[in-house]
Structure formats: C-alpha cells, structure tokens
Tab-separated table of C-alpha atoms in Angstrom:
chain	number	residue	atom	x	y	z
A	1	MET	CA	-100.854	22.039	-98.118
A	2	GLN	CA	-99.169	21.288	-94.441
A	3	LEU	CA	-96.746	23.281	-92.911
A	4	HIS	CA	-93.604	21.588	-93.738
A	5	ASP	CA	-94.601	22.359	-97.321
A	6	VAL	CA	-95.142	25.618	-96.710
A	7	TRP	CA	-91.461	25.737	-95.361
A	8	PHE	CA	-89.982	24.219	-98.177
A	9	VAL	CA	-91.454	26.999	-100.391
A	10	LEU	CA	-90.356	29.616	-98.179
A	11	ILE	CA	-87.024	28.147	-98.049
A	12	ALA	CA	-86.906	28.040	-102.160
A	13	VAL	CA	-88.058	31.803	-102.121
A	14	LEU	CA	-85.696	32.744	-99.632
A	15	TRP	CA	-82.680	30.987	-101.833
A	16	THR	CA	-84.073	32.759	-104.600
A	17	GLY	CA	-83.928	36.027	-103.129
A	18	TYR	CA	-80.405	35.352	-102.335
A	19	PHE	CA	-79.342	34.379	-105.198
A	20	PHE	CA	-80.923	37.271	-106.989
A	21	LEU	CA	-79.421	39.801	-104.906
A	22	GLU	CA	-76.238	38.283	-103.897
A	23	GLY	CA	-75.810	37.062	-107.544
A	24	PHE	CA	-75.376	40.636	-109.243
A	25	ASP	CA	-72.981	41.308	-106.108
A	26	PHE	CA	-70.842	38.465	-106.916
A	27	GLY	CA	-70.837	39.256	-110.632
A	28	VAL	CA	-69.812	42.847	-109.700
A	29	GLY	CA	-66.910	41.523	-107.837
A	30	VAL	CA	-65.612	39.344	-110.661
A	31	LEU	CA	-65.929	42.172	-112.988
A	32	THR	CA	-63.676	44.140	-110.985
A	33	LYS	CA	-61.139	42.235	-113.159
A	34	LEU	CA	-62.906	41.704	-116.067
A	35	LEU	CA	-64.437	45.107	-116.821
A	36	ALA	CA	-62.453	47.737	-114.788
A	37	ARG	CA	-59.328	49.008	-116.536
A	38	ASP	CA	-57.871	51.011	-113.490
A	39	ARG	CA	-58.230	51.771	-109.882
A	40	THR	CA	-60.920	54.516	-110.388
A	41	GLU	CA	-62.989	51.970	-112.264
A	42	LYS	CA	-62.890	49.276	-109.545
A	43	ARG	CA	-64.040	52.139	-107.245
A	44	VAL	CA	-66.971	52.798	-109.410
A	45	LEU	CA	-68.100	49.152	-109.602
A	46	ILE	CA	-67.285	48.675	-105.904
A	47	ASN	CA	-69.261	51.760	-105.048
A	48	THR	CA	-72.314	50.515	-107.115
A	49	ILE	CA	-72.557	47.244	-104.364
A	50	GLY	CA	-70.969	49.455	-101.424
A	51	PRO	CA	-74.448	50.072	-99.736
A	52	VAL	CA	-76.036	46.945	-100.131
A	53	TRP	CA	-73.880	44.216	-100.264
A	54	ASP	CA	-74.122	43.381	-96.310
A	55	GLY	CA	-77.916	43.496	-96.540
A	56	ASN	CA	-78.023	41.211	-99.490
A	57	GLU	CA	-76.260	38.525	-97.133
A	58	VAL	CA	-79.202	38.565	-94.815
A	59	TRP	CA	-81.050	36.452	-97.388
A	60	LEU	CA	-78.059	33.605	-96.683
A	61	LEU	CA	-78.239	34.005	-93.076
A	62	THR	CA	-82.293	33.894	-93.008
A	63	ALA	CA	-81.997	30.597	-95.380
A	64	GLY	CA	-79.867	28.866	-93.434
A	65	GLY	CA	-81.443	29.690	-89.988
A	66	ALA	CA	-85.004	28.478	-91.730
A	67	THR	CA	-83.347	25.157	-92.931
A	68	PHE	CA	-81.687	24.678	-89.403
A	69	ALA	CA	-85.184	25.292	-87.681
A	70	ALA	CA	-87.582	24.039	-90.208
A	71	PHE	CA	-85.699	20.835	-91.408
A	72	PRO	CA	-82.952	19.935	-89.131
A	73	ASP	CA	-82.230	16.728	-90.555
A	74	TRP	CA	-81.960	18.319	-94.051
A	75	TYR	CA	-79.544	21.025	-92.186
A	76	ALA	CA	-77.250	18.475	-90.139
A	77	THR	CA	-76.647	16.318	-93.312
A	78	LEU	CA	-75.993	19.179	-95.753
A	79	PHE	CA	-73.746	20.998	-93.498
A	80	SER	CA	-71.746	17.973	-92.455
A	81	GLY	CA	-71.600	16.215	-96.063
A	82	PHE	CA	-70.666	19.489	-97.619
A	83	TYR	CA	-68.897	20.954	-94.925
A	84	LEU	CA	-65.445	21.701	-96.569
A	85	PRO	CA	-67.199	23.842	-99.948
A	86	LEU	CA	-69.801	25.549	-97.315
A	87	LEU	CA	-66.600	26.497	-95.082
A	88	LEU	CA	-64.749	27.798	-97.998
A	89	ILE	CA	-68.056	29.819	-98.941
A	90	LEU	CA	-67.856	31.147	-95.582
A	91	LEU	CA	-64.254	31.949	-95.545
A	92	CYS	CA	-64.758	33.647	-98.734
A	93	LEU	CA	-67.804	35.917	-97.342
A	94	ILE	CA	-65.624	36.865	-94.445
A	95	ILE	CA	-62.749	37.834	-96.379
A	96	ARG	CA	-64.827	39.496	-98.670
A	97	GLY	CA	-66.631	41.862	-96.150
A	98	VAL	CA	-63.119	42.638	-94.597
A	99	ALA	CA	-61.958	43.542	-98.385
A	100	PHE	CA	-64.440	46.087	-98.912
A	101	GLU	CA	-64.168	47.924	-95.648
A	102	TYR	CA	-60.239	47.612	-95.445
A	103	ARG	CA	-59.292	48.531	-99.185
A	104	HIS	CA	-59.273	52.181	-98.866
A	105	LYS	CA	-57.990	52.354	-95.210
A	106	ARG	CA	-54.343	52.560	-96.697
A	107	PRO	CA	-53.321	54.539	-100.036
A	108	GLU	CA	-50.442	52.200	-100.490
A	109	ASP	CA	-50.949	50.684	-104.110
A	110	ARG	CA	-49.898	47.291	-102.986
A	111	TRP	CA	-52.361	47.199	-99.957
A	112	GLN	CA	-55.432	48.385	-102.201
A	113	SER	CA	-54.122	45.776	-104.840
A	114	ASN	CA	-54.058	42.748	-102.479
A	115	TRP	CA	-57.812	43.727	-101.101
A	116	GLU	CA	-58.741	43.674	-104.822
A	117	HIS	CA	-57.441	40.407	-105.549
A	118	ALA	CA	-59.330	39.376	-102.697
A	119	ILE	CA	-62.666	40.868	-103.974
A	120	PHE	CA	-62.334	39.036	-107.100
A	121	TRP	CA	-61.126	35.692	-105.831
A	122	THR	CA	-63.790	35.746	-102.746
A	123	SER	CA	-66.823	36.874	-105.515
A	124	LEU	CA	-65.718	34.049	-108.222
A	125	ILE	CA	-65.296	31.076	-105.805
A	126	PRO	CA	-68.645	31.119	-103.881
A	127	ALA	CA	-70.444	31.940	-107.606
A	128	PHE	CA	-69.205	28.783	-108.426
A	129	LEU	CA	-69.330	26.683	-105.558
A	130	TRP	CA	-73.081	27.417	-104.691
A	131	GLY	CA	-73.718	25.880	-108.450
A	132	VAL	CA	-71.884	22.842	-107.212
A	133	ALA	CA	-73.443	22.531	-103.908
A	134	PHE	CA	-77.181	22.935	-105.511
A	135	ALA	CA	-76.416	20.343	-108.463
A	136	ASN	CA	-75.112	17.807	-105.842
A	137	ILE	CA	-78.626	18.421	-103.829
A	138	THR	CA	-80.523	17.795	-106.785
A	139	ARG	CA	-78.855	15.122	-108.250
A	140	GLY	CA	-78.521	13.336	-105.084
A	141	VAL	CA	-75.621	12.267	-103.018
A	142	LYS	CA	-74.752	9.305	-100.699
A	143	ILE	CA	-76.878	9.274	-97.648
A	144	ASP	CA	-77.441	6.045	-95.778
A	145	GLU	CA	-80.702	4.697	-93.432
A	146	HIS	CA	-79.250	6.578	-90.690
A	147	LYS	CA	-79.541	10.348	-92.762
A	148	GLU	CA	-75.914	10.743	-92.719
A	149	TYR	CA	-73.472	11.459	-95.707
A	150	VAL	CA	-71.245	8.723	-96.372
A	151	GLY	CA	-69.529	10.084	-99.454
A	152	THR	CA	-66.582	12.076	-99.604
A	153	VAL	CA	-65.851	15.798	-101.098
A	154	PHE	CA	-64.558	14.180	-104.269
A	155	ASP	CA	-67.773	12.865	-104.940
A	156	LEU	CA	-69.454	16.077	-104.929
A	157	LEU	CA	-66.845	16.914	-107.847
A	158	ASN	CA	-68.595	15.600	-110.706
A	159	VAL	CA	-69.516	16.222	-114.492
A	160	TYR	CA	-72.862	17.597	-113.694
A	161	SER	CA	-72.025	19.560	-110.772
A	162	ILE	CA	-69.506	21.236	-111.902
A	163	LEU	CA	-71.715	22.235	-115.109
A	164	GLY	CA	-73.998	23.773	-112.151
A	165	GLY	CA	-70.920	25.661	-110.870
A	166	LEU	CA	-70.167	26.926	-114.340
A	167	VAL	CA	-73.770	28.067	-115.054
A	168	THR	CA	-74.348	29.996	-111.606
A	169	LEU	CA	-70.824	31.211	-112.272
A	170	THR	CA	-71.483	32.810	-115.770
A	171	LEU	CA	-75.233	33.652	-114.683
A	172	PHE	CA	-74.126	35.780	-111.764
A	173	THR	CA	-71.462	37.664	-113.581
A	174	PHE	CA	-74.005	38.414	-116.263
A	175	HIS	CA	-76.108	39.530	-113.980
A	176	GLY	CA	-73.360	41.633	-112.411
A	177	ALA	CA	-72.835	42.921	-115.865
A	178	VAL	CA	-76.432	44.053	-116.566
A	179	PHE	CA	-76.294	45.819	-113.104
A	180	THR	CA	-73.392	47.530	-113.572
A	181	SER	CA	-74.478	48.786	-117.023
A	182	LEU	CA	-77.643	50.055	-115.008
A	183	LYS	CA	-75.910	51.798	-111.810
A	184	THR	CA	-73.350	53.607	-114.298
A	185	VAL	CA	-72.681	56.306	-116.522
A	186	GLY	CA	-70.024	56.866	-119.268
A	187	ASP	CA	-67.736	54.540	-120.598
A	188	ILE	CA	-67.904	52.073	-118.213
A	189	ARG	CA	-71.629	51.462	-118.730
A	190	ASP	CA	-71.198	50.942	-122.704
A	191	ARG	CA	-68.161	48.471	-122.164
A	192	SER	CA	-70.628	46.865	-119.430
A	193	ARG	CA	-73.320	46.438	-121.666
A	194	LYS	CA	-70.790	44.809	-124.357
A	195	LEU	CA	-69.272	42.233	-122.204
A	196	ALA	CA	-73.013	41.523	-120.617
A	197	THR	CA	-73.747	40.266	-124.261
A	198	ARG	CA	-71.157	38.237	-124.910
A	199	LEU	CA	-71.309	36.668	-121.096
A	200	GLY	CA	-75.155	36.166	-121.705
A	201	VAL	CA	-74.387	34.183	-125.082
A	202	VAL	CA	-71.889	31.654	-123.068
A	203	THR	CA	-74.528	31.556	-120.136
A	204	ALA	CA	-77.334	30.653	-122.413
A	205	VAL	CA	-75.479	27.608	-123.900
A	206	LEU	CA	-74.169	26.196	-120.470
A	207	ALA	CA	-77.550	26.860	-118.735
A	208	LEU	CA	-79.700	25.062	-121.300
A	209	VAL	CA	-77.322	22.070	-121.499
A	210	PHE	CA	-77.798	21.925	-117.539
A	211	LEU	CA	-81.293	22.755	-117.359
A	212	VAL	CA	-82.164	20.292	-120.074
A	213	TRP	CA	-80.006	17.238	-118.143
A	214	THR	CA	-81.810	18.137	-114.970
A	215	GLN	CA	-84.957	18.026	-116.561
A	216	VAL	CA	-84.560	14.873	-118.484
A	217	SER	CA	-83.106	13.316	-115.116
A	218	ARG	CA	-85.751	14.335	-112.404
A	219	GLY	CA	-88.157	16.681	-113.952
A	220	ASP	CA	-91.803	16.916	-114.317
A	221	THR	CA	-94.481	19.083	-115.827
A	222	ALA	CA	-93.775	21.783	-113.243
A	223	SER	CA	-90.136	21.799	-113.892
A	224	LEU	CA	-90.758	21.914	-117.367
A	225	VAL	CA	-92.836	25.062	-117.166
A	226	ALA	CA	-90.183	26.740	-114.993
A	227	MET	CA	-87.374	25.799	-117.186
A	228	ALA	CA	-88.996	27.392	-120.454
A	229	VAL	CA	-89.682	30.758	-118.224
A	230	ALA	CA	-85.795	30.629	-117.326
A	231	VAL	CA	-84.691	30.673	-121.215
A	232	LEU	CA	-87.216	33.008	-122.196
A	233	ALA	CA	-85.927	34.985	-119.551
A	234	LEU	CA	-82.387	34.874	-120.111
A	235	LEU	CA	-83.302	35.635	-124.019
A	236	GLY	CA	-85.447	38.523	-123.568
A	237	ALA	CA	-82.577	39.689	-120.949
A	238	LEU	CA	-80.089	39.517	-123.935
A	239	GLY	CA	-82.257	41.105	-126.075
A	240	CYS	CA	-82.975	44.159	-124.136
A	241	ASN	CA	-79.451	44.444	-122.944
A	242	LEU	CA	-78.586	44.597	-127.101
A	243	ALA	CA	-81.459	47.381	-126.788
A	244	GLY	CA	-79.758	49.364	-124.019
A	245	ARG	CA	-83.144	48.580	-121.794
A	246	GLU	CA	-80.964	47.973	-118.897
A	247	GLY	CA	-83.980	47.979	-116.534
A	248	TRP	CA	-85.667	45.302	-118.374
A	249	SER	CA	-82.613	43.418	-119.017
A	250	PHE	CA	-81.741	43.111	-115.144
A	251	ALA	CA	-85.246	42.428	-114.366
A	252	LEU	CA	-85.652	39.532	-116.778
A	253	SER	CA	-82.156	38.231	-115.605
A	254	GLY	CA	-83.273	38.083	-112.137
A	255	ILE	CA	-86.524	36.116	-113.335
A	256	THR	CA	-83.914	33.656	-114.958
A	257	ILE	CA	-82.237	33.127	-111.540
A	258	ALA	CA	-85.635	32.857	-109.759
A	259	ALA	CA	-87.150	30.334	-112.646
A	260	ALA	CA	-84.046	28.526	-112.355
A	261	VAL	CA	-83.972	28.030	-108.896
A	262	ALA	CA	-87.873	27.253	-108.575
A	263	MET	CA	-86.950	24.497	-111.136
A	264	LEU	CA	-84.419	22.815	-109.119
A	265	PHE	CA	-86.761	22.901	-106.002
A	266	LEU	CA	-89.630	21.650	-108.304
A	267	THR	CA	-87.500	18.717	-109.256
A	268	LEU	CA	-86.701	18.210	-105.504
A	269	PHE	CA	-90.227	17.933	-103.948
A	270	PRO	CA	-91.109	16.226	-101.824
A	271	ASN	CA	-87.483	15.268	-101.306
A	272	VAL	CA	-85.118	17.859	-99.673
A	273	MET	CA	-82.229	15.783	-100.105
A	274	PRO	CA	-82.305	12.759	-102.237
A	275	SER	CA	-80.065	9.653	-101.524
A	276	SER	CA	-77.962	8.344	-104.805
A	277	LEU	CA	-77.909	5.049	-102.622
A	278	ASN	CA	-81.429	4.191	-101.834
A	279	ASP	CA	-85.009	6.342	-102.630
A	280	ALA	CA	-86.130	5.051	-99.520
A	281	TRP	CA	-83.141	6.969	-97.555
A	282	SER	CA	-83.857	10.266	-99.011
A	283	LEU	CA	-84.548	13.229	-96.881
A	284	THR	CA	-88.043	14.251	-97.553
A	285	VAL	CA	-90.358	17.240	-96.358
A	286	THR	CA	-91.633	14.495	-93.928
A	287	ASN	CA	-89.025	12.603	-92.471
A	288	ALA	CA	-86.491	15.672	-92.279
A	289	SER	CA	-88.901	18.346	-90.774
A	290	SER	CA	-89.381	19.857	-87.335
A	291	THR	CA	-92.562	19.272	-85.239
A	292	PRO	CA	-95.771	20.801	-86.249
A	293	TYR	CA	-95.578	23.072	-82.896
A	294	THR	CA	-92.276	24.358	-84.313
A	295	LEU	CA	-93.319	25.160	-87.733
A	296	LYS	CA	-96.463	27.166	-86.379
A	297	ILE	CA	-94.255	29.269	-84.070
A	298	MET	CA	-91.752	29.868	-87.163
A	299	THR	CA	-94.738	31.100	-89.317
A	300	TRP	CA	-96.211	33.364	-86.970
A	301	CYS	CA	-92.514	34.786	-86.761
A	302	ALA	CA	-91.937	34.959	-90.250
A	303	GLY	CA	-95.133	36.518	-90.960
A	304	VAL	CA	-94.305	39.457	-88.469
A	305	ALA	CA	-90.445	39.945	-89.267
A	306	THR	CA	-90.243	39.164	-93.281
A	307	PRO	CA	-92.514	42.195	-94.431
A	308	LEU	CA	-89.986	44.672	-91.663
A	309	VAL	CA	-87.020	43.074	-93.771
A	310	LEU	CA	-88.196	43.664	-97.072
A	311	LEU	CA	-89.456	47.363	-96.358
A	312	TYR	CA	-85.938	48.534	-95.005
A	313	GLN	CA	-83.991	46.512	-97.925
A	314	SER	CA	-86.257	48.146	-100.471
A	315	TRP	CA	-85.941	51.643	-98.781
A	316	THR	CA	-82.155	51.034	-99.018
A	317	TYR	CA	-82.051	50.575	-102.881
A	318	TRP	CA	-84.284	53.385	-103.359
A	319	VAL	CA	-81.967	55.802	-101.493
A	320	PHE	CA	-78.968	54.368	-103.587
A	321	ARG	CA	-80.937	54.252	-107.007
A	322	LYS	CA	-78.932	56.851	-108.692
A	323	ARG	CA	-75.919	56.058	-111.582
A	324	ILE	CA	-72.420	56.849	-110.537
A	325	GLY	CA	-69.293	57.095	-112.779
A	326	THR	CA	-65.747	58.003	-112.786
A	327	GLN	CA	-66.560	61.710	-112.080
A	328	HIS	CA	-67.703	60.762	-109.108
A	329	ILE	CA	-64.671	59.437	-107.491
A	330	ALA	CA	-62.372	62.033	-105.761
A	331	ASP	CA	-58.724	62.316	-106.808
A	332	THR	CA	-57.717	61.674	-103.609
A	333	HIS	CA	-59.173	58.181	-103.816
C-alpha cells in the first residue's frame, strides 16, 4: 500500500470520527425542538454537549486540512464545485457556536428564544447538507478534463443526494436521541428513548433504500460487507434502545455511522471524486495526490499529533461522563 492509499484511509477515518461525534452533537441540537418541553429541558440538552461540541469540530478541521495537504486537487475541485453548500455549512457552524455561548448571556425570553431557534436550524441544516455532499461525491459530479467542476449548484440537488441528506439527518438525530437517553435522568431520559425508537424506524427505512441504491450502483464485495454491518448495527441499536441499554445502543448507532461512511469510501476507491462526464476525468488517489515527500512528512506529523488529540478528547468525555437532569439546572437559569 502506497502513501496516497494510506492517506485515503486516514481521511476516511477522520470523516468517520467527525460524523460519529458531531452526529450526536447535531442530533441533540435538533432535539431542542423535538424533545424539550420547556426552557429548562432545553438547557439540559445543551448541557449534555456543552463541554464537547467544540472539540468534536476539531475532526472536521483535521479532515479538511488533511484533504488539502494530501489531495490538493480533490480539495480544490470539491470546495469550488460545492462552494455554496459548504459555505452554508460553515456559516451554520459559526452561528451555532455563537448561539451556544451567547444564549445564556441575557435573561430576556426573546433573546434566549432567538438563540434556541439558531441552535435548532444550524444543527438541522448541516446534518442534511453533509449527506447531500457525500452522496454527490459517491454518485459522481460533472468534472471535466481539467479537473474542474462544470456543473451548477442545482445539479447537486437530485433524488439520490436528497435521500442521502435525509439519511444523515435522521441518523444523526437518532444518534443524538440515544446519546440524550445515555446522558440524562428522569422524564427526559424516558421520552428521549421513546423518541429514539420512532426515529430509528424511520432511519432504518431511509438508510436501507440509500445503501442498497449505492451498492447496486457502485458497490463491490467489501462495500456489501460494510453495508451489512451498518444495517445490523442499526437494528441492534434499536433493540438495545427498546431494552433500555443506552450504552450499547449508542455504541451500535456509532458503528452504524462508521460502517456507512466506510461503505461510501469503499465504493469510491481508487477514485476520490468520480466524474459523471467521463470516467477518465475522475479524480483518483493517484492523480489528485501530493508528492510522495509531502505525504511522508504528513505521515510523521500525524503519527505524533493524533495520539495526543485522542488522549485529550477521551479525557474530556471521561471528566463530563455523569448524567444530568432538570434538577441540576439552577432556578436562576
């Protein structure tokens, strides 16, 4: 295996980590409207992700930076062709971070309500758009012989990509509901588990259609195995949720996300961005990669930095591992 193959795998791992962690993060944001009955319960939901949401976004920065350094042509074509949806995601992430920090700065109902609306929409929109983006990358887009995207933003909105967006939205929300039941106590925990069951059923139907469509279009034996793991893990997460085993349910919903991302990257390889105009114009791990020397330096840097990032983020989750409920929210808030 050459270094450009190694970095393709590493980038897939980074995106898996991002969707696993930011997935429940987005899901909890959506649940502030779907699950919380009052402002105190919204505060409980926000507090479950308060210590970790910004750390979760490190995975996105790392994935984007790794793509820029390891596969500059892929990065250039992706960010120029998908400019508007990626810009919208970026704006949502900025506003979302501000909303978390500013919501409690003033006691007025209107002030807090506006920021709560912002948290909901800036969680829902990226959760949907990431699915649209990766569905288009897997399906193939209009790339010419100069490695440039020649389509329009409307070409990115097709039945397959919209289905992909609905899958990520429902899957992340289900993941967030399971996380909420794992991190809370009392009535909100029971209601989140019940909501997770309903969300899981919808997710299973949408995901099965999307994954089978992907497998039939571009899949092979390896992607079929990944699809089977994703489906079985999702069913297992539903079963564990019904049994009240939140820890197992959360682990299995995470495995579902990891297996689904693995399937998409397996259907891509050796392409990184297929061309729908001509297969010969597709970006591959070979023609889109940096020089071997650049990849070598990156490998050494990643070998040193990655364990440190994993250690401090694991420590953060360990420190804030306890459950919370409405009784932990002070009356003044």
